[in-house]
Coordinates of N, CA and C in Angstrom, one line a residue:
M1 N 113.9 68.0 143.1 CA 113.2 68.5 142.0 C 113.0 67.4 141.0
P2 N 111.8 67.1 140.5 CA 111.6 66.0 139.6 C 112.1 66.3 138.2
T3 N 112.6 65.2 137.6 CA 113.1 65.3 136.2 C 111.9 65.4 135.2
R4 N 112.0 66.3 134.3 CA 111.0 66.5 133.3 C 111.4 65.8 132.0
T5 N 110.5 65.3 131.3 CA 110.7 64.7 130.0 C 110.9 65.8 128.9
A6 N 111.5 65.4 127.8 CA 111.6 66.4 126.7 C 110.2 66.9 126.3
A7 N 109.3 66.1 126.2 CA 107.9 66.5 125.8 C 107.3 67.5 126.8
E8 N 107.6 67.3 128.1 CA 107.1 68.2 129.1 C 107.8 69.6 129.0
R9 N 109.1 69.5 128.7 CA 109.8 70.8 128.5 C 109.3 71.6 127.3
R10 N 109.0 70.8 126.2 CA 108.5 71.5 125.0 C 107.1 72.1 125.3
E11 N 106.3 71.4 126.0 CA 105.0 71.9 126.3 C 105.1 73.1 127.2
E12 N 106.0 73.1 128.2 CA 106.2 74.3 129.0 C 106.7 75.5 128.1
A13 N 107.6 75.2 127.2 CA 108.2 76.3 126.4 C 107.1 76.8 125.4
R14 N 106.2 75.9 125.0 CA 105.2 76.4 124.1 C 104.3 77.4 124.8
H15 N 104.0 77.2 126.0 CA 103.2 78.1 126.8 C 104.0 79.4 127.1
A16 N 105.3 79.3 127.1 CA 106.1 80.5 127.3 C 106.5 81.2 125.9
Y17 N 105.9 80.7 124.8 CA 106.1 81.2 123.5 C 107.6 81.3 123.1
D18 N 108.2 80.1 122.9 CA 109.5 80.0 122.5 C 109.5 79.7 121.0
A19 N 109.8 80.8 120.2 CA 109.8 80.7 118.7 C 110.7 79.7 118.1
Y20 N 111.7 79.2 118.9 CA 112.6 78.2 118.4 C 111.9 76.8 118.3
L21 N 110.8 76.6 118.9 CA 110.1 75.4 118.8 C 109.1 75.4 117.7
A22 N 109.1 74.4 116.9 CA 108.3 74.4 115.6 C 106.8 74.6 115.9
E23 N 106.3 74.1 117.0 CA 104.8 74.2 117.2 C 104.4 75.4 118.0
C24 N 105.3 76.3 118.3 CA 105.0 77.5 119.0 C 104.2 78.5 118.2
P25 N 103.1 79.1 118.8 CA 102.4 80.1 118.1 C 103.2 81.3 117.8
A26 N 104.2 81.6 118.6 CA 105.0 82.8 118.3 C 105.8 82.6 117.0
R27 N 106.2 81.4 116.7 CA 106.9 81.1 115.4 C 105.9 81.4 114.3
Q28 N 104.7 81.0 114.4 CA 103.7 81.3 113.3 C 103.6 82.8 113.1
L29 N 103.5 83.5 114.2 CA 103.4 85.0 114.1 C 104.7 85.5 113.5
L30 N 105.8 85.0 113.9 CA 107.1 85.5 113.3 C 107.2 85.2 111.8
D31 N 106.7 84.0 111.4 CA 106.6 83.7 110.0 C 105.7 84.7 109.2
R32 N 104.6 85.1 109.8 CA 103.7 86.1 109.2 C 104.4 87.4 109.1
I33 N 105.0 87.9 110.1 CA 105.5 89.3 110.0 C 106.8 89.4 109.3
A34 N 107.4 88.2 109.0 CA 108.7 88.2 108.2 C 108.4 88.2 106.7
D35 N 107.1 88.0 106.4 CA 106.8 87.9 104.9 C 107.0 89.3 104.3
K36 N 107.5 89.3 103.1 CA 107.8 90.5 102.4 C 106.6 91.4 102.1
W37 N 105.4 90.7 101.8 CA 104.2 91.5 101.5 C 103.7 92.1 102.8
V38 N 103.8 91.4 103.9 CA 103.3 91.9 105.2 C 104.1 93.2 105.5
T39 N 105.4 93.1 105.4 CA 106.3 94.2 105.7 C 106.0 95.4 104.8
L40 N 105.8 95.2 103.6 CA 105.5 96.3 102.6 C 104.1 96.9 102.9
V41 N 103.1 96.0 103.1 CA 101.7 96.5 103.4 C 101.7 97.3 104.7
L42 N 102.3 96.8 105.7 CA 102.4 97.6 107.0 C 103.0 98.9 106.8
N43 N 104.1 99.0 106.1 CA 104.8 100.2 105.8 C 103.9 101.2 104.9
A44 N 103.2 100.6 104.0 CA 102.3 101.4 103.1 C 101.2 102.0 103.9
L45 N 100.8 101.4 105.0 CA 99.7 101.9 105.9 C 100.2 102.9 106.9
A46 N 101.5 103.1 107.0 CA 102.1 103.9 108.0 C 101.5 105.4 108.0
D47 N 101.2 105.9 106.8 CA 100.8 107.3 106.7 C 99.3 107.4 106.9
G48 N 98.6 106.3 107.2 CA 97.1 106.4 107.4 C 96.4 105.4 106.6
P49 N 95.1 105.4 106.7 CA 94.2 104.4 106.0 C 94.4 104.6 104.5
R50 N 94.3 103.4 103.8 CA 94.3 103.4 102.3 C 93.2 102.5 101.8
R51 N 92.8 102.8 100.6 CA 91.9 101.9 99.9 C 92.7 100.7 99.3
Y52 N 92.0 99.7 98.9 CA 92.6 98.5 98.3 C 93.4 98.9 97.1
G53 N 92.8 99.7 96.2 CA 93.5 100.1 95.0 C 94.7 100.9 95.2
E54 N 94.7 101.8 96.3 CA 95.9 102.5 96.6 C 97.0 101.6 97.1
L55 N 96.6 100.6 97.9 CA 97.6 99.7 98.4 C 98.2 98.9 97.2
S56 N 97.4 98.5 96.3 CA 97.8 97.7 95.2 C 98.8 98.5 94.3
R57 N 98.6 99.8 94.2 CA 99.5 100.7 93.4 C 100.8 101.0 94.2
K58 N 100.6 101.2 95.5 CA 101.8 101.5 96.4 C 102.8 100.3 96.5
V59 N 102.2 99.1 96.6 CA 103.0 97.9 96.8 C 103.2 97.2 95.4
A60 N 104.0 97.8 94.6 CA 104.2 97.3 93.2 C 104.6 95.8 93.2
G61 N 104.0 95.1 92.2 CA 104.3 93.7 92.0 C 103.5 92.7 92.8
V62 N 102.7 93.2 93.8 CA 101.9 92.2 94.5 C 100.6 91.9 93.7
S63 N 100.3 90.6 93.6 CA 99.1 90.2 92.9 C 97.9 90.5 93.7
Q64 N 96.8 90.5 93.0 CA 95.5 90.7 93.7 C 95.3 89.7 94.8
K65 N 95.6 88.4 94.4 CA 95.4 87.3 95.3 C 96.3 87.5 96.6
M66 N 97.6 87.8 96.4 CA 98.5 87.9 97.5 C 98.1 89.1 98.4
L67 N 97.7 90.2 97.8 CA 97.3 91.4 98.6 C 96.1 91.1 99.4
T68 N 95.1 90.4 98.8 CA 93.9 90.0 99.5 C 94.2 89.1 100.7
Q69 N 95.1 88.1 100.4 CA 95.5 87.1 101.5 C 96.2 87.8 102.6
T70 N 97.1 88.7 102.2 CA 97.9 89.4 103.2 C 97.0 90.3 104.1
L71 N 96.1 91.0 103.5 CA 95.2 91.9 104.2 C 94.3 91.1 105.2
R72 N 93.8 90.0 104.7 CA 93.0 89.1 105.5 C 93.8 88.5 106.7
S73 N 95.0 88.1 106.5 CA 95.8 87.5 107.6 C 96.1 88.6 108.6
L74 N 96.4 89.8 108.1 CA 96.8 90.9 109.0 C 95.5 91.3 109.8
E75 N 94.4 91.3 109.2 CA 93.1 91.6 109.9 C 92.9 90.5 110.9
R76 N 93.0 89.3 110.6 CA 92.8 88.2 111.5 C 93.7 88.3 112.7
D77 N 95.0 88.7 112.5 CA 96.0 88.8 113.6 C 95.8 90.1 114.4
G78 N 94.9 91.0 114.0 CA 94.6 92.2 114.7 C 95.5 93.3 114.4
L79 N 96.3 93.2 113.3 CA 97.3 94.3 113.0 C 96.7 95.3 112.1
V80 N 95.6 94.9 111.3 CA 95.0 95.9 110.4 C 93.5 95.8 110.6
S81 N 92.8 96.9 110.4 CA 91.4 97.0 110.5 C 90.8 97.3 109.1
R82 N 89.6 96.8 108.9 CA 89.0 97.0 107.6 C 87.7 97.7 107.8
A83 N 87.5 98.8 107.2 CA 86.2 99.6 107.4 C 85.5 99.7 106.1
V84 N 84.3 99.2 106.1 CA 83.4 99.3 104.9 C 82.5 100.4 105.0
T85 N 82.5 101.3 104.0 CA 81.5 102.4 103.9 C 80.5 102.1 102.8
P86 N 79.2 102.0 103.2 CA 78.2 101.7 102.2 C 78.0 102.9 101.3
S87 N 78.4 102.7 100.1 CA 78.2 103.8 99.0 C 78.2 103.0 97.7
V88 N 78.1 103.8 96.6 CA 78.2 103.2 95.3 C 79.3 103.8 94.6
P89 N 80.4 103.1 94.3 CA 80.6 101.7 94.8 C 81.0 101.7 96.3
V90 N 81.0 100.5 96.8 CA 81.3 100.3 98.3 C 82.8 100.8 98.5
R91 N 83.0 101.5 99.5 CA 84.3 101.9 99.9 C 84.9 101.1 101.0
V92 N 86.1 100.5 100.8 CA 86.7 99.7 101.8 C 88.1 100.4 102.1
D93 N 88.3 100.7 103.4 CA 89.6 101.3 103.8 C 90.3 100.3 104.8
Y94 N 91.6 100.3 104.7 CA 92.4 99.5 105.6 C 93.3 100.4 106.4
A95 N 93.4 100.1 107.6 CA 94.3 101.0 108.5 C 95.0 100.1 109.5
L96 N 96.1 100.6 110.1 CA 96.7 99.9 111.1 C 95.9 100.0 112.4
T97 N 95.9 99.0 113.2 CA 95.3 99.0 114.5 C 96.4 99.5 115.5
P98 N 96.1 99.7 116.7 CA 97.1 100.1 117.7 C 98.2 99.0 117.8
L99 N 97.8 97.7 117.7 CA 98.7 96.6 117.7 C 99.6 96.7 116.5
G100 N 99.1 97.0 115.3 CA 99.8 97.1 114.1 C 100.8 98.3 114.1
E101 N 100.3 99.4 114.7 CA 101.2 100.5 114.9 C 102.4 100.2 115.8
S102 N 102.2 99.4 116.8 CA 103.3 99.0 117.7 C 104.3 98.2 117.0
L103 N 104.0 97.5 115.9 CA 104.9 96.7 115.1 C 105.6 97.6 114.0
L104 N 105.0 98.7 113.7 CA 105.5 99.5 112.6 C 107.0 100.0 112.8
P105 N 107.5 100.4 113.9 CA 108.9 100.8 114.0 C 109.8 99.6 113.7
V106 N 109.4 98.4 114.0 CA 110.3 97.2 113.7 C 110.3 97.0 112.2
V107 N 109.2 96.9 111.5 CA 109.2 96.7 110.1 C 109.7 97.9 109.3
A108 N 109.5 99.1 109.8 CA 110.1 100.2 109.1 C 111.6 100.2 109.2
A109 N 112.1 99.8 110.3 CA 113.6 99.7 110.5 C 114.1 98.6 109.5
V110 N 113.5 97.5 109.4 CA 113.9 96.4 108.5 C 113.9 96.9 107.1
K111 N 112.9 97.6 106.7 CA 112.8 98.2 105.3 C 113.9 99.2 105.1
A112 N 114.1 100.1 106.1 CA 115.1 101.1 105.9 C 116.5 100.5 105.8
W113 N 116.7 99.4 106.6 CA 118.0 98.7 106.6 C 118.2 98.1 105.2
A114 N 117.2 97.5 104.6 CA 117.3 96.9 103.3 C 117.6 97.9 102.3
D115 N 116.9 99.0 102.3 CA 117.1 100.1 101.4 C 118.5 100.7 101.5
G116 N 119.0 100.8 102.7 CA 120.3 101.5 102.9 C 121.5 100.6 102.7
H117 N 121.3 99.2 102.7 CA 122.4 98.3 102.6 C 122.4 97.5 101.3
M118 N 121.5 97.8 100.5 CA 121.3 97.0 99.3 C 122.6 97.0 98.4
G119 N 123.3 98.1 98.4 CA 124.6 98.2 97.6 C 125.6 97.2 98.2
E120 N 125.7 97.1 99.5 CA 126.7 96.2 100.1 C 126.3 94.8 99.9
V121 N 125.0 94.5 99.9 CA 124.5 93.1 99.7 C 124.7 92.7 98.2
A122 N 124.5 93.7 97.3 CA 124.7 93.4 95.9 C 126.2 93.1 95.7
A123 N 127.1 93.9 96.3 CA 128.5 93.6 96.2 C 128.9 92.2 96.7
A124 N 128.4 91.9 97.9 CA 128.7 90.6 98.5 C 128.2 89.5 97.6
R125 N 127.0 89.6 97.0 CA 126.5 88.6 96.1 C 127.4 88.4 94.9
A126 N 127.8 89.6 94.3 CA 128.6 89.5 93.1 C 130.0 88.8 93.5
A127 N 130.5 89.1 94.6 CA 131.8 88.5 95.1 C 131.6 87.0 95.3
Y128 N 130.5 86.6 95.9 CA 130.2 85.2 96.1 C 130.0 84.5 94.8
D129 N 129.2 85.1 93.9 CA 128.9 84.4 92.6 C 130.1 84.4 91.7
G130 N 131.1 85.3 91.9 CA 132.2 85.4 91.0 C 133.3 84.5 91.2

């Protein structure tokens, strides 16, 4: 069996989507879905399609710029769909795609874990800082 160089092994791993490698596309996707706004927007869409204003109110603290960027990136990745209804004013609805729905159990579990363990984390932070 021939010996492979480190560069050849990295190239093979990149095609196998090894997120531990910096240049791996899976790492880029992991970066995206680990973003707090992505997690919150996906959870906000769990109950069905929402208009931009509804999402903005549901995800408190997100700026217009960040919400727009987040929705665009999710649409680009195929996790969210955008439906424009021609009316006055124009109606735009955002919804999870089947791919986005398949990610929902994971991000919902992370959100539930954060909600359920915040007291313990706060105590650990206080102990560390004290």
